[in-house]
Short mmCIF file of C-alpha atoms in Angstrom, two decimals:
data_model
loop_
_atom_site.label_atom_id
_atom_site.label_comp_id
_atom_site.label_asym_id
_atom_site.label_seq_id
_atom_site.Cartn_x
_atom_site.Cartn_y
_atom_site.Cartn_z
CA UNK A 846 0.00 0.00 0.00
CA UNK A 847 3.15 1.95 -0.14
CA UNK A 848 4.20 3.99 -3.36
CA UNK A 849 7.89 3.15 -3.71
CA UNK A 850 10.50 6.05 -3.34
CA UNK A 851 11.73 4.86 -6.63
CA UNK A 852 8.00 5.80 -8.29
CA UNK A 853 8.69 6.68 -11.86
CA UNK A 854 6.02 8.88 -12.53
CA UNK A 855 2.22 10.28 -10.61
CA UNK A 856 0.49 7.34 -13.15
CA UNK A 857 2.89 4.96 -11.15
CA UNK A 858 1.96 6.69 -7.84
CA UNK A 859 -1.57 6.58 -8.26
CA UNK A 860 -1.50 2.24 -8.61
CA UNK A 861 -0.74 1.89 -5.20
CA UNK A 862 -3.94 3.54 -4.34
CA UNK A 863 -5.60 0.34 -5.63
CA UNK A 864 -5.00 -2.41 -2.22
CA UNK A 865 -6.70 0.17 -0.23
CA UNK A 866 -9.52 0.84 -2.10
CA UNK A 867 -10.68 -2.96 -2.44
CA UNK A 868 -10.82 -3.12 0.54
CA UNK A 869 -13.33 0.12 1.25
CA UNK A 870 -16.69 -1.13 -0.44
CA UNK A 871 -19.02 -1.34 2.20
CA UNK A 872 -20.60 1.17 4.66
CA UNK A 873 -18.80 -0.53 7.31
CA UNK A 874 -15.57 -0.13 6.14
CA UNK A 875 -16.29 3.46 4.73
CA UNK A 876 -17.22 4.40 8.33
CA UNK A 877 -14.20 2.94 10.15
CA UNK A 878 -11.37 4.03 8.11
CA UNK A 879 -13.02 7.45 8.35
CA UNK A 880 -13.47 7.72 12.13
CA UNK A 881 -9.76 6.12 12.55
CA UNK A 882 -8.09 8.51 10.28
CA UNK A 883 -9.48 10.99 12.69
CA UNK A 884 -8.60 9.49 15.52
CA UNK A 885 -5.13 8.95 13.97
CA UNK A 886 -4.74 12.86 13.04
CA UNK A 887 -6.08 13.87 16.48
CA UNK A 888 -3.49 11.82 18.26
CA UNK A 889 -0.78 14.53 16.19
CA UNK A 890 -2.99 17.92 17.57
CA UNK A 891 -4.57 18.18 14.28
CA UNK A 892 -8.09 20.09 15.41
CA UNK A 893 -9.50 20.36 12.02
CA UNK A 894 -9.18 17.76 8.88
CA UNK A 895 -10.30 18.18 5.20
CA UNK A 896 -10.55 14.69 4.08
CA UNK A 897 -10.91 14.12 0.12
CA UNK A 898 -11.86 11.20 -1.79
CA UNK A 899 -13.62 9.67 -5.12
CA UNK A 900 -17.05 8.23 -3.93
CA UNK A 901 -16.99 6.39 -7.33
CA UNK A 902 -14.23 4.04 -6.42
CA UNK A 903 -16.62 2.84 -4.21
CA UNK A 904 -18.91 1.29 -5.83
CA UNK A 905 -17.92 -2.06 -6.36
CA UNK A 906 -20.23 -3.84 -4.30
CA UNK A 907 -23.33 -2.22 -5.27
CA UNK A 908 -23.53 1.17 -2.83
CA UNK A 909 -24.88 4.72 -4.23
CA UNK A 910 -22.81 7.33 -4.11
CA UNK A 911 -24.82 8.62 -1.68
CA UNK A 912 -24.54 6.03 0.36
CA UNK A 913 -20.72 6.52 0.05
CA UNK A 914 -20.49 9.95 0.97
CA UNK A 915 -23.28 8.81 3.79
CA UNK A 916 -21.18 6.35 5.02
CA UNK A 917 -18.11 7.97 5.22
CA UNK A 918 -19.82 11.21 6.84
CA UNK A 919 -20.26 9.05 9.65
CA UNK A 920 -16.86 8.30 10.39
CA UNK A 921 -16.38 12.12 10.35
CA UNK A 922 -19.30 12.84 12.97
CA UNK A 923 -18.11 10.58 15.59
CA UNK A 924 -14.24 11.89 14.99
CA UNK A 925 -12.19 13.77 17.89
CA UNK A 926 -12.13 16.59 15.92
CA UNK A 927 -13.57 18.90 13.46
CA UNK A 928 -13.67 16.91 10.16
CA UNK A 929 -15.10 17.61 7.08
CA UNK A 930 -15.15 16.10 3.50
CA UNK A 931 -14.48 17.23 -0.27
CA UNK A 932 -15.53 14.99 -2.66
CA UNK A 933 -13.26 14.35 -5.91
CA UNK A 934 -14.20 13.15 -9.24
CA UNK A 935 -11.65 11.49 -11.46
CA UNK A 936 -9.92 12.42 -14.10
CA UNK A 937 -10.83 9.00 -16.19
CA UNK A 938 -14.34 9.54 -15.61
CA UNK A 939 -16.76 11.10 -18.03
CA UNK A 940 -17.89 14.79 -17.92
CA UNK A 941 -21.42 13.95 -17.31
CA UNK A 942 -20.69 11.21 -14.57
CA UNK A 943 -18.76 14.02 -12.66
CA UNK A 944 -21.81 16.30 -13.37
CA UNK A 945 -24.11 13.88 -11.94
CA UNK A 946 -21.60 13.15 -9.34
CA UNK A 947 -21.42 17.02 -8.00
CA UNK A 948 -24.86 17.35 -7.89
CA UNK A 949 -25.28 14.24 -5.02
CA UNK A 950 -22.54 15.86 -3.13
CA UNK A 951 -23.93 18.97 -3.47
CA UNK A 952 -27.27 17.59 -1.62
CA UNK A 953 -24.53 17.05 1.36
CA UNK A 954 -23.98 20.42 1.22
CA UNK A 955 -24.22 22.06 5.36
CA UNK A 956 -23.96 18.48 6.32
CA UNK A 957 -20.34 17.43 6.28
CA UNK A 958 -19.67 17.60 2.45
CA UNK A 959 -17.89 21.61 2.01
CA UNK A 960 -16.28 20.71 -1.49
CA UNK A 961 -15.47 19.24 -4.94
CA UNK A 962 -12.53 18.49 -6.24
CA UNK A 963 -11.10 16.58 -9.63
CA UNK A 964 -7.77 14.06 -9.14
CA UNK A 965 -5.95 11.07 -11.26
CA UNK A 966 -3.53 11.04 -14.25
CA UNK A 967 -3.04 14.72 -15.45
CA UNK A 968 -1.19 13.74 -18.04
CA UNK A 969 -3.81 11.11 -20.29
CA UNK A 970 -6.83 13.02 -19.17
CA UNK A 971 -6.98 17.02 -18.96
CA UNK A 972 -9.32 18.93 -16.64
CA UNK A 973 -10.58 21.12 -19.04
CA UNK A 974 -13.46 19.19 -20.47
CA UNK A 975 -14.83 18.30 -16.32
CA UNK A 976 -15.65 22.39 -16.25
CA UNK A 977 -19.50 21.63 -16.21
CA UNK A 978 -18.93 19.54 -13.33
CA UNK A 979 -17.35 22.21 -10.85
CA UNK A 980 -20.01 24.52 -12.18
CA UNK A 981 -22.18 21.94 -11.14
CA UNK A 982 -20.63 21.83 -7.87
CA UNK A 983 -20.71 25.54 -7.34
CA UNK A 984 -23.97 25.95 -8.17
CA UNK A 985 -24.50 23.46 -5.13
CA UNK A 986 -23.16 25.46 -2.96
CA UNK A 987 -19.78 23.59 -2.81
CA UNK A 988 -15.94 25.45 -2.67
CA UNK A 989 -13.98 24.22 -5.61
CA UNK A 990 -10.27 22.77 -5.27
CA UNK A 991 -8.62 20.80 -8.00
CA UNK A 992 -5.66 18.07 -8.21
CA UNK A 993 -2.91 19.67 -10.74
CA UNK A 994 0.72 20.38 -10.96
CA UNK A 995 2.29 16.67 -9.83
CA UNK A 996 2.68 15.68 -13.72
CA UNK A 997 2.64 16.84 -17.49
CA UNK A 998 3.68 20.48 -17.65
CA UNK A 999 2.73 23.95 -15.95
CA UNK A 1000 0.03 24.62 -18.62
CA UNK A 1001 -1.73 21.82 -16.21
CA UNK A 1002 -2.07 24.21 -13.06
CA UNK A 1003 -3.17 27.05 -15.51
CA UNK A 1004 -5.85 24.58 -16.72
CA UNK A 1005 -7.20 24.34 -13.35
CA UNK A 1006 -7.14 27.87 -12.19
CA UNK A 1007 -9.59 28.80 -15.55
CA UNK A 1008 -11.72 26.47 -13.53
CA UNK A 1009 -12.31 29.02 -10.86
CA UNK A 1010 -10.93 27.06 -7.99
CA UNK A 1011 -9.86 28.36 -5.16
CA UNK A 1012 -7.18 26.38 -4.09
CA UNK A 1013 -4.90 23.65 -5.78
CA UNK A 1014 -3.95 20.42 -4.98
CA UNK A 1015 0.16 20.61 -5.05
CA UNK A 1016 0.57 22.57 -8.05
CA UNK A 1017 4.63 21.86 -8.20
CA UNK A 1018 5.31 21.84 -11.40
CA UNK A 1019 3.66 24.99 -11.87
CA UNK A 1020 6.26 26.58 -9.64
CA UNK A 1021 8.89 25.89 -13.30
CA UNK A 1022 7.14 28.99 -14.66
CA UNK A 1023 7.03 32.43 -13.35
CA UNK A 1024 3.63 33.43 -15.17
CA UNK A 1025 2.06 31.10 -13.62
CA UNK A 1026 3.53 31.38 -10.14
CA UNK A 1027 2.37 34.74 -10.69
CA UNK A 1028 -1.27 34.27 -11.80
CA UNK A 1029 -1.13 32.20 -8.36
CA UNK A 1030 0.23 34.79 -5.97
CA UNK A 1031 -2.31 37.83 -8.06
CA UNK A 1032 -5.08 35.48 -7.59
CA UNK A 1033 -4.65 34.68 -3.94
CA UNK A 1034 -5.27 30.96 -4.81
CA UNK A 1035 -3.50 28.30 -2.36
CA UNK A 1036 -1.25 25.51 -2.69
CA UNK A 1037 -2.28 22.59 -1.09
CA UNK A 1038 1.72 21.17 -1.13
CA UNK A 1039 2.52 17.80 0.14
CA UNK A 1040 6.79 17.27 -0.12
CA UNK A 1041 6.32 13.63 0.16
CA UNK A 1042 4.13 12.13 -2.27
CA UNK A 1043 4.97 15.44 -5.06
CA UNK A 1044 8.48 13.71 -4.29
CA UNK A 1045 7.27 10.44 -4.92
CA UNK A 1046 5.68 11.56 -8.10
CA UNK A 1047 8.78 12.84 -9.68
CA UNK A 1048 6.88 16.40 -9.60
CA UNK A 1049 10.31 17.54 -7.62
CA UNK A 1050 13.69 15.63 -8.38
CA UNK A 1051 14.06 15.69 -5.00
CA UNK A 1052 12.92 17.34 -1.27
CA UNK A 1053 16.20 19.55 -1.33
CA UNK A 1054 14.80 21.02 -4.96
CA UNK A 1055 11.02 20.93 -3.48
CA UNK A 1056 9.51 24.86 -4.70
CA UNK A 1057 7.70 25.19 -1.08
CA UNK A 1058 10.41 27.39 0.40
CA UNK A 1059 10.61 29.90 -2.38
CA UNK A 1060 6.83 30.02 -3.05
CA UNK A 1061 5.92 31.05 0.44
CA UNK A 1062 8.76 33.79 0.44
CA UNK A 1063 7.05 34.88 -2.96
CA UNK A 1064 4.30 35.63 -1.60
CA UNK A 1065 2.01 32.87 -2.74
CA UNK A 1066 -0.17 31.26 -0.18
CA UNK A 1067 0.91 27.76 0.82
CA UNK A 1068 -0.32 25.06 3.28
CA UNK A 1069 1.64 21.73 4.25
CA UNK A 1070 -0.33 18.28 3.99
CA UNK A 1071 -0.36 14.81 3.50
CA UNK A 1072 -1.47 13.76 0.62
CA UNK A 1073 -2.29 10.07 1.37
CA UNK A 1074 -0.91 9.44 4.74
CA UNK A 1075 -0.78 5.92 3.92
CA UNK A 1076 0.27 5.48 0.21
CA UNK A 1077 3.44 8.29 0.83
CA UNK A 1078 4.07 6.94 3.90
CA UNK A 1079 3.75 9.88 5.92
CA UNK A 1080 2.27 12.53 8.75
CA UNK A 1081 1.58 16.01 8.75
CA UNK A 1082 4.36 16.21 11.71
CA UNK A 1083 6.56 14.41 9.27
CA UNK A 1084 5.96 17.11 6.96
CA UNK A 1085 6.66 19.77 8.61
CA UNK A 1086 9.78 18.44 10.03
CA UNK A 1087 10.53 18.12 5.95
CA UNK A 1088 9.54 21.77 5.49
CA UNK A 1089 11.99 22.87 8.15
CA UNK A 1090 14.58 20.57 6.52
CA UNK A 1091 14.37 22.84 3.34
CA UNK A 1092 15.12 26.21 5.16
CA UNK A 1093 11.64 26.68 6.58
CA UNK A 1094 11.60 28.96 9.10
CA UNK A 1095 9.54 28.56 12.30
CA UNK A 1096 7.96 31.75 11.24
CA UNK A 1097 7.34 30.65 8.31
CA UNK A 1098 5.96 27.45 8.93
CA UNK A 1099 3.75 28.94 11.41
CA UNK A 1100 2.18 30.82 8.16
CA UNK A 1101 1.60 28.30 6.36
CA UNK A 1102 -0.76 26.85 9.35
CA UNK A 1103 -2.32 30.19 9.36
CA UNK A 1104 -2.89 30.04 5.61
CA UNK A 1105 -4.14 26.62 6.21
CA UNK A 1106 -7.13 27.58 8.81
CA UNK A 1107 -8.45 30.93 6.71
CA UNK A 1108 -8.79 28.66 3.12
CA UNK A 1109 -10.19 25.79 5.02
CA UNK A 1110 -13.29 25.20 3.67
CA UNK A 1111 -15.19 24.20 6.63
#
């Protein structure tokens, strides 16, 4: 269940996803691995937890997707803390299956679902053509994020901001071109950035070269997180120890937790 540190690519990164997932097709399971990954951010002082994932990968054994996003809201509810979900459509999935897909989150709305996001292989399947879907999602009532920037080139982040999101998911490779960087900073979108798994990826050659350090001291708002604690192999203390290993500052790692609790959307 662990991407390899030798991962060739984000297509690569993304298999190991796959053990996990088979194993998360019933309510039961939906609701447990929600309420322990909680439990297991709690036990690190985490107070509040976005927690994203494709409802459609859970379908193998016959559930809804609302009785996905049901079943993993009640994890949530029972958690330690304040947790709160943003659904993600896939890449790989078709425009109108994402529409339909924003439009049950969206009736989850006020109740533990606070936004919609789009992940998978950037490179085979562009975001452009899922726009209907996060105007779907906005018309909801749901804040917009999208997965770009771990593969392909920086047009891919530029892609995603035309989307109207608010923040992105990593965005690395983005941080190659100054325009875009730019568009970033002017537009007072955030960086979701997660060292590890944009590592793993091959978004960054390596943590040393990781863009976080220079991003933050250009201005452009950054958070640290996980990615998938379990498939990177990692914690958000873990993180953060990585972020100081770059240069980070305590000052400014304390910013990016700031930046972190005003773009939360919950």
């Amino acid at each position: 269940m662990v991407a390899p540190d030798d991962c060739p690519s984000q297509a690569e990164y993304i298999k190991y996803f796959e053990d996990a997932i088979s194993v998360m097709q019933t309510e039961a399971a939906l609701e447990r691995i929600a309420y322990e990954l909680c439990v297991d951010s709690a036990e690190e002082n985490i107070d509040y937890l976005e927690v994203r994932w494709a409802p459609r990968l859970h379908q193998r054994s016959g559930l809804t997707v609302p009785e996905v996003i049901a079943a993993v809201l009640a994890g949530l509810a029972a958690a330690p803390l304040h947790a709160v979900a943003i659904v993600c459509a896939m890449r790989q999935d078709s425009p109108e299956d994402n529409v339909a897909l924003a439009r049950e989150a969206g009736l989850f709305a006020g109740k533990g679902v606070v936004g919609f996001d789009l992940g998978g292989d950037e490179v085979r399947y562009p975001a452009a053509p899922q726009r209907p879907a996060f105007e779907a999602a906005r018309a909801a009532g749901l804040r917009l994020t999208c997965h770009a920037g771990e593969a392909g080139d920086p047009s891919s982040v530029e892609e995603a901001l035309r989307l109207g999101v608010e923040r992105v998911a990593h965005g690395v490779i983005g941080a190659r071109d100054p325009r875009i960087v730019e568009l970033i900073r002017a537009g007072g979108v955030v960086l979701d950035l997660c060292p590890t798994a944009n590592w793993k990826c091959k978004a960054v050659p390596s943590l040393a070269e990781h863009p976080l350090p220079r991003l933050v001291r250009a201005g452009v708002r950054c958070t640290i997180s996980t990615d998938s604690r379990t498939v990177a192999e990692t914690a958000l203390s873990h993180e953060f120890e990585l972020a100081s290993e770059m240069g980070m500052s305590d000052d400014e790692l304390r910013r990016c937790n700031e930046t972190a609790y005003e773009a939360k959307f919950g």
